[in-house]
Tab-separated table of C-alpha atoms in Angstrom:
chain	number	residue	atom	x	y	z
A	1	ASP	CA	186.378	12.737	-38.396
A	2	LEU	CA	187.069	13.679	-34.785
A	3	ALA	CA	190.255	11.607	-34.698
A	4	GLN	CA	191.504	13.353	-37.843
A	5	ARG	CA	190.710	16.805	-36.456
A	6	LEU	CA	192.528	15.941	-33.239
A	7	LYS	CA	195.390	14.342	-35.207
A	8	MET	CA	195.269	11.119	-33.253
A	9	SER	CA	194.335	7.467	-33.573
A	10	THR	CA	190.669	6.490	-33.585
A	11	THR	CA	191.125	4.114	-30.628
A	12	PRO	CA	191.438	6.767	-27.876
A	13	VAL	CA	188.621	8.795	-29.470
A	14	ILE	CA	186.311	5.769	-29.472
A	15	GLN	CA	187.310	4.945	-25.884
A	16	ALA	CA	186.579	8.524	-24.807
A	17	LEU	CA	183.200	8.506	-26.551
A	18	LYS	CA	182.312	5.175	-24.923
A	19	ARG	CA	183.263	6.628	-21.530
A	20	LEU	CA	181.109	9.702	-22.170
A	21	GLU	CA	178.274	7.408	-23.212
A	22	PHE	CA	178.672	5.384	-20.014
A	23	GLN	CA	178.505	8.623	-18.007
A	24	GLY	CA	175.312	9.615	-19.801
A	25	LEU	CA	176.836	12.681	-21.430
A	26	VAL	CA	176.366	11.440	-25.005
A	27	ARG	CA	174.339	8.739	-26.737
A	28	HIS	CA	175.404	6.444	-29.552
A	29	GLU	CA	173.202	5.784	-32.538
A	30	PRO	CA	174.530	2.833	-34.564
A	31	ASN	CA	175.682	3.765	-38.072
A	32	ARG	CA	174.985	7.427	-37.320
A	33	GLY	CA	177.400	8.570	-34.625
A	34	TYR	CA	177.444	10.144	-31.169
A	35	TYR	CA	175.147	12.919	-30.046
A	36	THR	CA	174.721	14.985	-26.924
A	37	GLU	CA	171.752	13.955	-24.850
A	38	ASN	CA	168.644	16.080	-24.696
A	39	ILE	CA	167.867	18.082	-21.596
A	40	SER	CA	165.752	16.120	-19.145
A	41	LEU	CA	164.017	17.918	-16.286
A	42	LYS	CA	163.415	14.519	-14.685
A	43	GLU	CA	167.149	13.740	-14.735
A	44	ILE	CA	168.072	17.156	-13.322
A	45	THR	CA	165.575	16.634	-10.501
A	46	GLU	CA	167.004	13.169	-9.774
A	47	ILE	CA	170.556	14.551	-9.746
A	48	TYR	CA	169.659	17.177	-7.154
A	49	GLU	CA	167.771	14.653	-5.025
A	50	PHE	CA	170.760	12.297	-5.098
A	51	ARG	CA	173.129	15.185	-4.328
A	52	GLU	CA	171.009	16.049	-1.305
A	53	LEU	CA	171.118	12.469	-0.029
A	54	ILE	CA	174.883	12.237	-0.403
A	55	GLU	CA	175.904	15.676	0.805
A	56	VAL	CA	173.604	15.798	3.831
A	57	SER	CA	174.645	12.283	4.891
A	58	LEU	CA	178.337	13.266	4.794
A	59	LEU	CA	177.982	16.215	7.192
A	60	PRO	CA	178.201	14.264	10.482
A	61	SER	CA	181.450	12.668	9.344
A	62	THR	CA	182.792	15.977	8.047
A	63	ILE	CA	182.008	17.815	11.269
A	64	SER	CA	183.472	15.064	13.458
A	65	ARG	CA	186.694	14.927	11.408
A	66	ILE	CA	187.257	18.581	10.557
A	67	THR	CA	190.404	20.281	11.798
A	68	GLN	CA	191.449	23.928	11.832
A	69	LYS	CA	193.248	23.275	8.557
A	70	GLY	CA	190.048	21.794	7.138
A	71	MET	CA	188.078	24.852	8.253
A	72	LYS	CA	190.625	27.096	6.514
A	73	THR	CA	190.314	25.015	3.336
A	74	LEU	CA	186.521	25.242	3.489
A	75	ARG	CA	186.704	29.000	4.169
A	76	LYS	CA	188.937	29.466	1.128
A	77	ALA	CA	186.425	27.551	-1.039
A	78	LEU	CA	183.607	29.706	0.386
A	79	ASP	CA	185.531	32.923	-0.268
A	80	ASN	CA	186.335	31.797	-3.820
A	81	HIS	CA	182.628	31.201	-4.390
A	82	LEU	CA	181.652	34.577	-2.957
A	83	ASP	CA	184.334	36.346	-5.035
A	84	ALA	CA	183.480	34.574	-8.307
A	85	VAL	CA	182.503	36.655	-11.300
A	86	ARG	CA	178.749	37.188	-11.425
A	87	ASP	CA	178.190	37.450	-15.148
A	88	ILE	CA	175.252	36.228	-17.163
A	89	TYR	CA	176.868	32.877	-18.033
A	90	LEU	CA	177.785	32.022	-14.438
A	91	LYS	CA	180.539	29.586	-15.483
A	92	ASP	CA	183.087	30.780	-12.914
A	93	ARG	CA	180.467	30.965	-10.199
A	94	LEU	CA	179.180	27.460	-10.931
A	95	LEU	CA	182.700	26.046	-10.832
A	96	LYS	CA	183.355	27.772	-7.498
A	97	ASP	CA	180.025	26.467	-6.183
A	98	MET	CA	181.066	22.957	-7.194
A	99	GLU	CA	184.466	23.513	-5.533
A	100	PHE	CA	182.761	24.533	-2.276
A	101	HIS	CA	180.471	21.491	-2.225
A	102	LEU	CA	183.244	19.065	-3.221
A	103	THR	CA	185.589	20.553	-0.601
A	104	LEU	CA	182.896	20.022	2.015
A	105	ALA	CA	182.395	16.425	0.866
A	106	THR	CA	186.138	15.752	0.666
A	107	LEU	CA	186.550	16.740	4.312
A	108	SER	CA	184.348	13.734	5.206
A	109	GLY	CA	186.969	11.306	3.884
A	110	SER	CA	184.293	9.137	2.232
A	111	GLN	CA	185.857	8.491	-1.162
A	112	LEU	CA	183.032	6.537	-2.821
A	113	GLN	CA	180.468	9.252	-2.063
A	114	ILE	CA	182.930	11.955	-3.164
A	115	ASN	CA	183.475	10.211	-6.510
A	116	THR	CA	179.725	9.795	-6.968
A	117	LEU	CA	179.199	13.463	-6.191
A	118	LYS	CA	181.863	14.405	-8.758
A	119	SER	CA	179.983	12.382	-11.369
A	120	LEU	CA	176.752	14.192	-10.509
A	121	PHE	CA	178.481	17.549	-10.922
A	122	ASP	CA	179.866	16.358	-14.268
A	123	LEU	CA	176.326	15.668	-15.410
A	124	LEU	CA	175.077	19.043	-14.205
A	125	TYR	CA	177.919	21.178	-15.478
A	126	LEU	CA	179.080	19.304	-18.566
A	127	LYS	CA	175.873	17.883	-19.929
A	128	TYR	CA	173.654	20.786	-18.962
A	129	ARG	CA	176.435	23.376	-19.121
A	130	GLY	CA	175.145	25.179	-16.053
A	131	ASN	CA	173.615	28.016	-18.054
A	132	ILE	CA	170.068	26.727	-17.596
A	133	LEU	CA	170.443	25.662	-14.003
A	134	PHE	CA	170.846	28.698	-11.804
A	135	VAL	CA	167.596	30.480	-11.081
A	136	THR	CA	168.077	30.785	-7.325
A	137	PRO	CA	169.108	34.371	-6.476
A	138	MET	CA	172.854	34.580	-5.875
A	139	GLU	CA	172.317	36.402	-2.587
A	140	THR	CA	170.256	33.467	-1.306
A	141	VAL	CA	172.926	30.954	-2.324
A	142	ASP	CA	175.624	33.115	-0.710
A	143	ALA	CA	173.673	33.387	2.548
A	144	GLU	CA	173.054	29.621	2.640
A	145	HIS	CA	176.739	28.849	2.049
A	146	ILE	CA	177.777	31.286	4.782
A	147	GLN	CA	175.224	29.833	7.233
A	148	LEU	CA	176.387	26.313	6.402
A	149	TYR	CA	180.012	27.286	7.025
A	150	GLU	CA	179.071	28.859	10.385
A	151	ASP	CA	177.082	25.793	11.456
A	152	ILE	CA	179.986	23.513	10.584
A	153	ASP	CA	182.396	25.782	12.459
A	154	ALA	CA	180.075	25.622	15.483
A	155	GLY	CA	179.875	21.816	15.192
A	156	ASN	CA	176.090	21.924	14.848
A	157	VAL	CA	175.327	18.818	12.767
A	158	ASP	CA	171.523	19.081	12.859
A	159	LYS	CA	171.439	22.722	11.816
A	160	ALA	CA	174.102	22.197	9.119
A	161	GLN	CA	172.139	19.264	7.683
A	162	LYS	CA	168.940	21.313	7.649
A	163	VAL	CA	170.652	24.269	5.933
A	164	LEU	CA	172.390	22.097	3.335
A	165	GLY	CA	169.247	20.081	2.596
A	166	GLN	CA	167.224	23.267	2.177
A	167	HIS	CA	169.984	24.837	0.052
A	168	ILE	CA	170.096	21.948	-2.416
A	169	SER	CA	166.305	21.772	-2.467
A	170	ASN	CA	166.112	25.532	-3.210
A	171	VAL	CA	168.552	25.245	-6.098
A	172	LYS	CA	166.686	22.211	-7.442
C-alpha cells in the first residue's frame, strides 16, 4: 500500500522499513505490517544517560581542538537555538537544540561518537516527536547553553563537563 501511494517499487519501501526497524523507530509484526513503537519512559531515560556519557566525554577533545572558526560555528548554533520560535510544539526549538549539541560534538572530530549521538537524536525527535520531551523551562536551557559556551570559550574543561552533564540530566 505504501509503495503504491509513493508510486515506487516495493523493494526500497521494504528496505526503508527494515532500516527503521533496525533503528528502533518501528516494529514489524509478521503478516500484519509495521507499526510505530510505543513510548517507553525507560528508553527515553537510557537515551539521555547515553547522551550524557557521549557528550560529556567529547568535551576535552572539543576544547583542545577548537579554533576561532569553531567558536564562531558554535556561537552561530547557540544563537540559532536562542532565536528559535518558542511555540507550543517546540519543533524548531528542538531542532536548533539538536543542532547546538551536534555542532559541539562535531568539533571534537570523533566520528563514531557523533554518528551514535545522531542516532540518539533520531530516536528522541523522530520516534518521540519531541512534543512530550521538553518540560525543562526554556530559560533554564538557554542559561545552561550560554554557560556551556562561555566555559568552552574559556577553555575550562571541568566546568564545561559539569554544566553539560547537569544540563542533560535536567532535561532528562
